[in-house]
Amino acid sequence: MGRWRAAASLLFNHFNKTSFPSYEFLPHPLPCKGPKPLFLSPSLSPALRFLLTRPLSALSSQVSVYASDFDHGSPDFSHQNHGFVSHEDEEEIGKIPIKAYFLCTSIDLKSMQADNLSNVVPPSSRSSNYIALRYCDFPPDITALGMKDRASGCRYMVVFQYGSAVLFNIEDHEVESYLEIVRRHASGLLPEMRRDDYCVKEQPLLPKDMQGGPDYIVLKTLDTDSIRIIGSVLGQSIALDYFVSQVDGMVEEFASINRAMEKTGTFTMDRTKLIKLVGKANSNLADVILKVGLFERSEIAWREAKYAQIYEYLREEYEVTQRFGNLDFKLKFVEHNIHFLQEVIQNRRSDLLEWCIIFLLTIENVIAIYEIVREQPEFLCDLVS
């Protein structure tokens, strides 16, 4: 019992030394009709939240104040965590999963915004190629406690006009219902959508605004502008994956044509198919630069340094510039092959026209000789004799 009394004494001394505001000095004292609910800041750690919300009792609590209990493993302490959260569990609580999808080639943002007007997050920039949607389970009276303003307490979906959708804080079993909202306003749905996973960890006590890690980023606070920045980079990255796969298909097709030409010395592609490949290559490059906006500077990142730091880190993490350089190199290879095959097809047409001209000239000469022979038969006799 001695150790429990020592623990109670320590707690009593701690609260005696802590200064609390006196009720009588309040500017407008109100009569207390019951116990007031304690408002806790969302940024408090789970351990401190437990200490402040746990009711004090006259009964002693079995909390060891001796270091030997930790060293030798007290049976009472080892079987009870008394509401404290381990470091691993605390990291798991602050972890926000992110899922990026590329599911179509175009999304009608205007109609989507009209159908989900109550969930649209007001824009903070002039960019019109995306909208952000917020879904919260909190009732309206909880908003006064500041819970709805915390981005980590809600689910978010950032939808881009070029076909990407980035989901924040949404579990795997809920993904399909959110993607169905996007499909209602999508065109050019892909037979197989692409997916990428990422993670954000929120640590309010982080000494700096952000910190990178393997497959995750640590932020001091996750707000809506951070969600927009992260969503823009992840949306561009997953879209770039799709366009790279399209160009890879064209490269493989030209590689097979070159292998066939190496064996046979000719190729069988017609002019129409070649023109389609030219249009496909040009449209892919235009979509990456214009629709995806791969080289457009984010207005949010331009406005505030901490968002610029997140933006640059994620672009470096996903190697956006390097991957576009590889895409551009492959497109130049495709362009070189297209020019070569166009010259070959043009030479074929020139050869065909030359043979047609030779054939027509031959027919013309034959007709001229026939007319001469018919009008002057003695000329033919002279030739025979």
CSV table of C-alpha atoms in Angstrom, one decimal:
chain,number,residue,atom,x,y,z
A,1,MET,CA,0.0,0.0,0.0
A,2,GLY,CA,3.0,2.3,0.6
A,3,ARG,CA,3.7,2.7,-3.1
A,4,TRP,CA,0.0,3.6,-3.9
A,5,ARG,CA,0.0,6.3,-1.2
A,6,ALA,CA,3.3,7.6,-2.7
A,7,ALA,CA,1.6,7.8,-6.1
A,8,ALA,CA,-1.4,9.6,-4.7
A,9,SER,CA,0.9,12.0,-2.9
A,10,LEU,CA,2.9,12.8,-6.1
A,11,LEU,CA,-0.4,13.6,-8.0
A,12,PHE,CA,-1.7,15.8,-5.1
A,13,ASN,CA,1.6,17.8,-5.0
A,14,HIS,CA,1.5,18.2,-8.8
A,15,PHE,CA,-2.0,19.7,-8.8
A,16,ASN,CA,-1.2,21.9,-5.8
A,17,LYS,CA,1.7,23.4,-7.7
A,18,THR,CA,-0.4,24.0,-10.9
A,19,SER,CA,-2.1,27.3,-11.0
A,20,PHE,CA,-5.7,27.4,-12.3
A,21,PRO,CA,-7.8,30.5,-13.0
A,22,SER,CA,-10.0,31.4,-10.2
A,23,TYR,CA,-13.7,31.3,-10.9
A,24,GLU,CA,-14.5,34.5,-8.9
A,25,PHE,CA,-12.2,36.6,-11.2
A,26,LEU,CA,-14.1,35.7,-14.4
A,27,PRO,CA,-15.6,38.7,-16.1
A,28,HIS,CA,-19.1,37.1,-16.2
A,29,PRO,CA,-19.4,34.2,-13.8
A,30,LEU,CA,-22.2,31.8,-14.5
A,31,PRO,CA,-23.9,29.5,-12.1
A,32,CYS,CA,-22.8,26.0,-12.3
A,33,LYS,CA,-25.7,23.6,-12.7
A,34,GLY,CA,-23.6,20.5,-13.3
A,35,PRO,CA,-20.2,19.4,-14.4
A,36,LYS,CA,-18.9,21.3,-17.4
A,37,PRO,CA,-17.5,19.3,-20.3
A,38,LEU,CA,-13.8,19.7,-20.7
A,39,PHE,CA,-12.7,21.0,-24.1
A,40,LEU,CA,-9.5,19.4,-25.3
A,41,SER,CA,-7.5,20.6,-28.2
A,42,PRO,CA,-7.3,18.1,-31.0
A,43,SER,CA,-3.5,18.5,-31.1
A,44,LEU,CA,-3.0,16.9,-27.6
A,45,SER,CA,-1.3,13.6,-27.5
A,46,PRO,CA,-3.4,10.6,-26.5
A,47,ALA,CA,-1.5,10.1,-23.3
A,48,LEU,CA,-2.1,13.7,-22.1
A,49,ARG,CA,-5.7,13.5,-23.2
A,50,PHE,CA,-6.1,10.4,-21.0
A,51,LEU,CA,-4.6,12.2,-18.0
A,52,LEU,CA,-6.9,15.2,-18.4
A,53,THR,CA,-10.1,13.3,-18.9
A,54,ARG,CA,-9.7,10.5,-16.4
A,55,PRO,CA,-11.7,11.2,-13.3
A,56,LEU,CA,-9.8,11.3,-10.0
A,57,SER,CA,-10.9,8.8,-7.4
A,58,ALA,CA,-10.2,8.4,-3.7
A,59,LEU,CA,-9.3,4.8,-4.4
A,60,SER,CA,-5.7,4.1,-5.1
A,61,SER,CA,-4.8,3.2,-8.6
A,62,GLN,CA,-2.3,0.5,-9.3
A,63,VAL,CA,0.3,2.6,-11.0
A,64,SER,CA,3.9,1.8,-10.1
A,65,VAL,CA,6.2,4.6,-9.0
A,66,TYR,CA,9.2,2.4,-8.7
A,67,ALA,CA,11.6,1.8,-11.6
A,68,SER,CA,12.0,-1.8,-10.5
A,69,ASP,CA,8.5,-2.6,-11.5
A,70,PHE,CA,9.3,-1.7,-15.1
A,71,ASP,CA,12.6,-3.5,-15.0
A,72,HIS,CA,11.3,-6.7,-13.5
A,73,GLY,CA,7.9,-6.6,-15.1
A,74,SER,CA,5.1,-6.0,-12.6
A,75,PRO,CA,2.2,-8.3,-13.3
A,76,ASP,CA,-0.3,-5.6,-12.7
A,77,PHE,CA,1.4,-3.1,-15.0
A,78,SER,CA,2.1,-5.5,-17.8
A,79,HIS,CA,-1.5,-6.5,-18.2
A,80,GLN,CA,-2.9,-2.9,-18.2
A,81,ASN,CA,-2.0,0.0,-20.4
A,82,HIS,CA,-4.3,2.4,-18.4
A,83,GLY,CA,-5.3,4.2,-21.6
A,84,PHE,CA,-1.8,5.1,-22.7
A,85,VAL,CA,-1.0,4.6,-26.4
A,86,SER,CA,2.3,3.2,-27.5
A,87,HIS,CA,4.5,5.1,-30.0
A,88,GLU,CA,3.6,2.7,-32.8
A,89,ASP,CA,-0.1,3.0,-32.1
A,90,GLU,CA,0.2,6.8,-32.0
A,91,GLU,CA,1.9,6.8,-35.4
A,92,GLU,CA,-0.9,4.6,-36.7
A,93,ILE,CA,-3.5,7.0,-35.4
A,94,GLY,CA,-1.9,9.9,-37.1
A,95,LYS,CA,-1.5,8.1,-40.4
A,96,ILE,CA,-3.8,9.2,-43.2
A,97,PRO,CA,-3.9,6.9,-46.2
A,98,ILE,CA,-4.0,8.3,-49.7
A,99,LYS,CA,-5.1,6.5,-52.9
A,100,ALA,CA,-4.6,8.0,-56.4
A,101,TYR,CA,-6.6,6.6,-59.3
A,102,PHE,CA,-6.6,7.3,-63.1
A,103,LEU,CA,-9.9,5.9,-64.4
A,104,CYS,CA,-10.8,7.9,-67.5
A,105,THR,CA,-9.6,10.5,-70.0
A,106,SER,CA,-12.0,13.3,-69.1
A,107,ILE,CA,-14.3,14.4,-66.3
A,108,ASP,CA,-17.0,17.0,-66.4
A,109,LEU,CA,-16.2,19.1,-63.3
A,110,LYS,CA,-19.1,21.5,-63.8
A,111,SER,CA,-21.8,18.8,-63.6
A,112,MET,CA,-20.0,17.0,-60.8
A,113,GLN,CA,-19.8,20.2,-58.8
A,114,ALA,CA,-23.5,20.9,-59.3
A,115,ASP,CA,-24.5,17.4,-58.1
A,116,ASN,CA,-22.2,17.6,-55.0
A,117,LEU,CA,-22.5,21.2,-54.1
A,118,SER,CA,-22.8,20.6,-50.4
A,119,ASN,CA,-19.5,18.7,-50.3
A,120,VAL,CA,-17.4,21.1,-52.5
A,121,VAL,CA,-14.5,22.8,-50.7
A,122,PRO,CA,-14.3,26.5,-51.6
A,123,PRO,CA,-11.4,27.0,-53.9
A,124,SER,CA,-8.3,28.8,-52.7
A,125,SER,CA,-6.8,29.5,-56.1
A,126,ARG,CA,-7.9,30.3,-59.7
A,127,SER,CA,-7.1,26.9,-61.1
A,128,SER,CA,-10.2,25.3,-62.8
A,129,ASN,CA,-8.9,21.9,-63.7
A,130,TYR,CA,-9.9,20.2,-60.4
A,131,ILE,CA,-12.4,20.3,-57.5
A,132,ALA,CA,-12.0,19.2,-53.9
A,133,LEU,CA,-14.9,17.4,-52.1
A,134,ARG,CA,-15.1,16.9,-48.3
A,135,TYR,CA,-17.2,14.3,-46.5
A,136,CYS,CA,-17.6,14.5,-42.8
A,137,ASP,CA,-19.6,12.3,-40.3
A,138,PHE,CA,-19.8,15.1,-37.7
A,139,PRO,CA,-23.2,16.6,-36.9
A,140,PRO,CA,-23.5,20.4,-37.3
A,141,ASP,CA,-23.2,21.0,-33.5
A,142,ILE,CA,-19.7,19.4,-33.5
A,143,THR,CA,-18.5,22.1,-35.8
A,144,ALA,CA,-18.4,24.6,-32.9
A,145,LEU,CA,-15.7,22.5,-31.3
A,146,GLY,CA,-13.4,22.9,-34.3
A,147,MET,CA,-13.5,19.2,-35.3
A,148,LYS,CA,-14.8,19.8,-38.8
A,149,ASP,CA,-11.9,22.2,-39.6
A,150,ARG,CA,-9.4,19.5,-39.1
A,151,ALA,CA,-8.6,17.8,-42.4
A,152,SER,CA,-7.6,14.6,-40.8
A,153,GLY,CA,-11.1,14.3,-39.2
A,154,CYS,CA,-12.8,14.1,-42.6
A,155,ARG,CA,-12.6,12.2,-45.9
A,156,TYR,CA,-11.5,14.2,-49.0
A,157,MET,CA,-11.6,13.5,-52.7
A,158,VAL,CA,-9.7,15.7,-55.2
A,159,VAL,CA,-11.0,15.2,-58.8
A,160,PHE,CA,-9.1,16.4,-61.9
A,161,GLN,CA,-10.5,17.2,-65.3
A,162,TYR,CA,-7.9,15.0,-67.1
A,163,GLY,CA,-9.2,11.8,-65.3
A,164,SER,CA,-7.4,11.4,-62.0
A,165,ALA,CA,-9.1,11.1,-58.6
A,166,VAL,CA,-7.1,11.3,-55.3
A,167,LEU,CA,-8.8,10.0,-52.1
A,168,PHE,CA,-7.7,11.0,-48.6
A,169,ASN,CA,-8.6,9.1,-45.4
A,170,ILE,CA,-10.8,6.6,-47.2
A,171,GLU,CA,-10.6,2.9,-46.5
A,172,ASP,CA,-10.4,0.2,-49.1
A,173,HIS,CA,-14.0,-1.0,-48.7
A,174,GLU,CA,-15.3,2.5,-49.2
A,175,VAL,CA,-13.3,3.4,-52.3
A,176,GLU,CA,-15.7,2.0,-54.9
A,177,SER,CA,-18.6,4.1,-53.7
A,178,TYR,CA,-16.5,7.3,-54.0
A,179,LEU,CA,-15.2,6.3,-57.5
A,180,GLU,CA,-18.8,5.7,-58.6
A,181,ILE,CA,-19.5,9.4,-57.9
A,182,VAL,CA,-16.7,10.2,-60.4
A,183,ARG,CA,-17.8,7.7,-63.0
A,184,ARG,CA,-21.2,9.4,-63.3
A,185,HIS,CA,-19.5,12.4,-64.8
A,186,ALA,CA,-16.6,10.7,-66.6
A,187,SER,CA,-16.0,10.0,-70.3
A,188,GLY,CA,-13.5,7.7,-71.9
A,189,LEU,CA,-13.5,5.2,-69.1
A,190,LEU,CA,-10.4,2.9,-69.1
A,191,PRO,CA,-10.8,-0.8,-69.1
A,192,GLU,CA,-8.3,-1.0,-66.3
A,193,MET,CA,-7.8,1.9,-64.0
A,194,ARG,CA,-4.4,2.7,-62.5
A,195,ARG,CA,-3.8,3.0,-58.8
A,196,ASP,CA,-1.0,4.4,-56.5
A,197,ASP,CA,-0.8,4.5,-52.7
A,198,TYR,CA,0.8,7.0,-50.5
A,199,CYS,CA,0.5,8.2,-46.9
A,200,VAL,CA,0.5,11.3,-44.7
A,201,LYS,CA,1.5,11.4,-41.1
A,202,GLU,CA,0.3,14.3,-39.0
A,203,GLN,CA,2.5,15.3,-36.1
A,204,PRO,CA,1.6,18.6,-34.5
A,205,LEU,CA,4.9,18.7,-32.4
A,206,LEU,CA,7.1,18.4,-35.6
A,207,PRO,CA,9.9,21.0,-35.3
A,208,LYS,CA,9.5,21.9,-39.0
A,209,ASP,CA,6.6,22.1,-41.4
A,210,MET,CA,7.3,18.8,-43.2
A,211,GLN,CA,9.6,15.8,-43.2
A,212,GLY,CA,9.9,13.2,-45.9
A,213,GLY,CA,10.0,9.4,-45.4
A,214,PRO,CA,9.8,6.2,-47.5
A,215,ASP,CA,6.3,6.2,-49.1
A,216,TYR,CA,5.0,8.8,-46.7
A,217,ILE,CA,5.3,12.5,-45.8
A,218,VAL,CA,5.1,13.9,-42.2
A,219,LEU,CA,3.3,17.2,-41.8
A,220,LYS,CA,2.8,19.4,-38.8
A,221,THR,CA,-0.8,20.0,-39.8
A,222,LEU,CA,-2.8,18.7,-42.7
A,223,ASP,CA,-5.1,21.4,-44.1
A,224,THR,CA,-7.1,21.7,-47.3
A,225,ASP,CA,-4.3,23.5,-49.2
A,226,SER,CA,-1.9,20.7,-48.2
A,227,ILE,CA,-4.5,18.2,-49.6
A,228,ARG,CA,-4.7,20.2,-52.8
A,229,ILE,CA,-0.9,20.2,-53.2
A,230,ILE,CA,-0.5,16.5,-52.5
A,231,GLY,CA,-3.5,15.6,-54.7
A,232,SER,CA,-2.1,17.6,-57.6
A,233,VAL,CA,1.2,15.9,-57.6
A,234,LEU,CA,-0.2,12.4,-57.1
A,235,GLY,CA,-2.9,13.0,-59.8
A,236,GLN,CA,-0.2,14.2,-62.3
A,237,SER,CA,2.0,11.2,-61.4
A,238,ILE,CA,-0.7,8.6,-61.9
A,239,ALA,CA,-1.8,10.2,-65.2
A,240,LEU,CA,1.8,10.3,-66.3
A,241,ASP,CA,2.0,6.6,-65.7
A,242,TYR,CA,-0.9,6.1,-68.1
A,243,PHE,CA,0.6,8.2,-70.9
A,244,VAL,CA,3.9,6.5,-70.5
A,245,SER,CA,2.2,3.1,-70.9
A,246,GLN,CA,0.5,4.4,-74.1
A,247,VAL,CA,3.9,5.6,-75.5
A,248,ASP,CA,5.5,2.3,-74.5
A,249,GLY,CA,2.9,0.5,-76.6
A,250,MET,CA,3.8,2.6,-79.6
A,251,VAL,CA,7.5,2.0,-79.0
A,252,GLU,CA,6.9,-1.7,-78.9
A,253,GLU,CA,4.9,-1.6,-82.1
A,254,PHE,CA,7.6,0.3,-84.0
A,255,ALA,CA,10.2,-2.1,-82.5
A,256,SER,CA,8.3,-5.1,-83.9
A,257,ILE,CA,8.1,-3.3,-87.3
A,258,ASN,CA,11.9,-2.7,-87.3
A,259,ARG,CA,12.5,-6.3,-86.4
A,260,ALA,CA,10.3,-7.4,-89.3
A,261,MET,CA,12.1,-5.0,-91.7
A,262,GLU,CA,15.4,-6.4,-90.5
A,263,LYS,CA,14.3,-9.9,-91.6
A,264,THR,CA,12.3,-9.2,-94.7
A,265,GLY,CA,13.6,-5.8,-95.9
A,266,THR,CA,10.1,-4.4,-96.1
A,267,PHE,CA,7.1,-3.7,-94.0
A,268,THR,CA,3.3,-4.0,-94.4
A,269,MET,CA,1.9,-1.0,-92.5
A,270,ASP,CA,-0.5,1.0,-94.6
A,271,ARG,CA,-0.6,4.8,-94.6
A,272,THR,CA,-3.9,5.1,-92.6
A,273,LYS,CA,-2.5,3.2,-89.7
A,274,LEU,CA,0.7,5.3,-89.7
A,275,ILE,CA,-1.3,8.5,-89.7
A,276,LYS,CA,-3.3,7.2,-86.6
A,277,LEU,CA,0.0,6.6,-84.8
A,278,VAL,CA,1.1,10.1,-85.6
A,279,GLY,CA,-2.1,11.5,-84.2
A,280,LYS,CA,-1.8,9.3,-81.1
A,281,ALA,CA,1.7,10.4,-80.3
A,282,ASN,CA,0.9,14.1,-80.8
A,283,SER,CA,-2.3,13.9,-78.6
A,284,ASN,CA,-0.4,12.1,-75.8
A,285,LEU,CA,2.2,14.8,-75.7
A,286,ALA,CA,-0.4,17.6,-75.9
A,287,ASP,CA,-2.4,16.0,-73.1
A,288,VAL,CA,0.6,15.7,-70.8
A,289,ILE,CA,1.6,19.3,-71.3
A,290,LEU,CA,-1.8,21.1,-71.6
A,291,LYS,CA,-4.4,19.0,-69.8
A,292,VAL,CA,-2.3,17.5,-67.0
A,293,GLY,CA,-0.4,20.8,-66.7
A,294,LEU,CA,2.8,19.1,-65.8
A,295,PHE,CA,4.9,22.3,-66.0
A,296,GLU,CA,2.3,24.7,-64.6
A,297,ARG,CA,3.4,26.2,-61.3
A,298,SER,CA,0.9,25.7,-58.5
A,299,GLU,CA,-0.6,29.0,-57.3
A,300,ILE,CA,-0.9,27.7,-53.7
A,301,ALA,CA,2.8,26.7,-53.7
A,302,TRP,CA,3.7,30.1,-55.2
A,303,ARG,CA,1.8,31.9,-52.5
A,304,GLU,CA,3.3,30.2,-49.4
A,305,ALA,CA,6.7,28.7,-48.8
A,306,LYS,CA,5.6,25.7,-46.7
A,307,TYR,CA,3.3,24.5,-49.6
A,308,ALA,CA,6.1,25.1,-52.1
A,309,GLN,CA,8.3,22.8,-50.0
A,310,ILE,CA,5.7,20.1,-50.0
A,311,TYR,CA,5.2,20.5,-53.8
A,312,GLU,CA,8.9,20.4,-54.7
A,313,TYR,CA,9.5,17.4,-52.4
A,314,LEU,CA,6.7,15.3,-53.8
A,315,ARG,CA,7.7,16.1,-57.4
A,316,GLU,CA,11.2,15.0,-56.6
A,317,GLU,CA,9.9,12.0,-54.7
A,318,TYR,CA,7.9,10.9,-57.7
A,319,GLU,CA,10.6,11.9,-60.2
A,320,VAL,CA,8.0,13.8,-62.3
A,321,THR,CA,10.6,15.8,-64.3
A,322,GLN,CA,12.8,12.7,-65.0
A,323,ARG,CA,9.8,10.6,-66.0
A,324,PHE,CA,8.6,13.3,-68.4
A,325,GLY,CA,12.1,13.4,-69.9
A,326,ASN,CA,11.9,9.6,-70.5
A,327,LEU,CA,8.5,10.1,-72.1
A,328,ASP,CA,9.8,12.8,-74.3
A,329,PHE,CA,12.8,10.7,-75.4
A,330,LYS,CA,10.4,7.8,-76.3
A,331,LEU,CA,8.2,10.2,-78.2
A,332,LYS,CA,11.2,11.4,-80.2
A,333,PHE,CA,12.0,7.7,-81.0
A,334,VAL,CA,8.4,7.3,-82.2
A,335,GLU,CA,8.7,10.5,-84.2
A,336,HIS,CA,11.9,9.4,-85.9
A,337,ASN,CA,10.4,6.1,-86.9
A,338,ILE,CA,7.2,7.8,-88.2
A,339,HIS,CA,9.3,10.1,-90.4
A,340,PHE,CA,11.3,7.1,-91.7
A,341,LEU,CA,8.2,5.1,-92.5
A,342,GLN,CA,6.6,8.1,-94.1
A,343,GLU,CA,9.5,8.4,-96.4
A,344,VAL,CA,9.4,4.7,-97.3
A,345,ILE,CA,5.7,5.0,-98.0
A,346,GLN,CA,6.2,8.1,-100.1
A,347,ASN,CA,9.0,6.4,-102.1
A,348,ARG,CA,6.6,3.5,-102.7
A,349,ARG,CA,4.0,5.9,-104.0
A,350,SER,CA,6.6,7.6,-106.2
A,351,ASP,CA,7.7,4.3,-107.6
A,352,LEU,CA,4.1,3.3,-108.3
A,353,LEU,CA,3.5,6.6,-110.1
A,354,GLU,CA,6.6,6.1,-112.2
A,355,TRP,CA,5.5,2.6,-113.3
A,356,CYS,CA,2.1,4.0,-114.1
A,357,ILE,CA,3.6,6.7,-116.3
A,358,ILE,CA,5.8,4.1,-118.1
A,359,PHE,CA,2.8,1.9,-118.7
A,360,LEU,CA,0.8,4.8,-120.1
A,361,LEU,CA,3.6,5.8,-122.4
A,362,THR,CA,4.0,2.3,-123.6
A,363,ILE,CA,0.2,2.1,-124.4
A,364,GLU,CA,0.4,5.5,-126.2
A,365,ASN,CA,3.3,4.3,-128.3
A,366,VAL,CA,1.5,1.0,-129.2
A,367,ILE,CA,-1.7,3.0,-130.2
A,368,ALA,CA,0.4,5.4,-132.3
A,369,ILE,CA,2.1,2.5,-134.2
A,370,TYR,CA,-1.3,0.8,-134.7
A,371,GLU,CA,-2.8,4.0,-136.3
A,372,ILE,CA,0.2,4.4,-138.6
A,373,VAL,CA,0.0,0.8,-139.7
A,374,ARG,CA,-3.8,1.0,-140.3
A,375,GLU,CA,-3.6,4.2,-142.4
A,376,GLN,CA,-0.5,3.2,-144.4
A,377,PRO,CA,-0.4,-0.6,-145.0
A,378,GLU,CA,2.3,-0.2,-147.6
A,379,PHE,CA,4.5,1.1,-144.9
A,380,LEU,CA,4.2,-2.2,-143.1
A,381,CYS,CA,5.0,-4.0,-146.3
A,382,ASP,CA,8.1,-2.0,-146.8
A,383,LEU,CA,9.1,-2.8,-143.3
A,384,VAL,CA,8.5,-6.5,-143.8
A,385,SER,CA,10.4,-6.6,-147.1
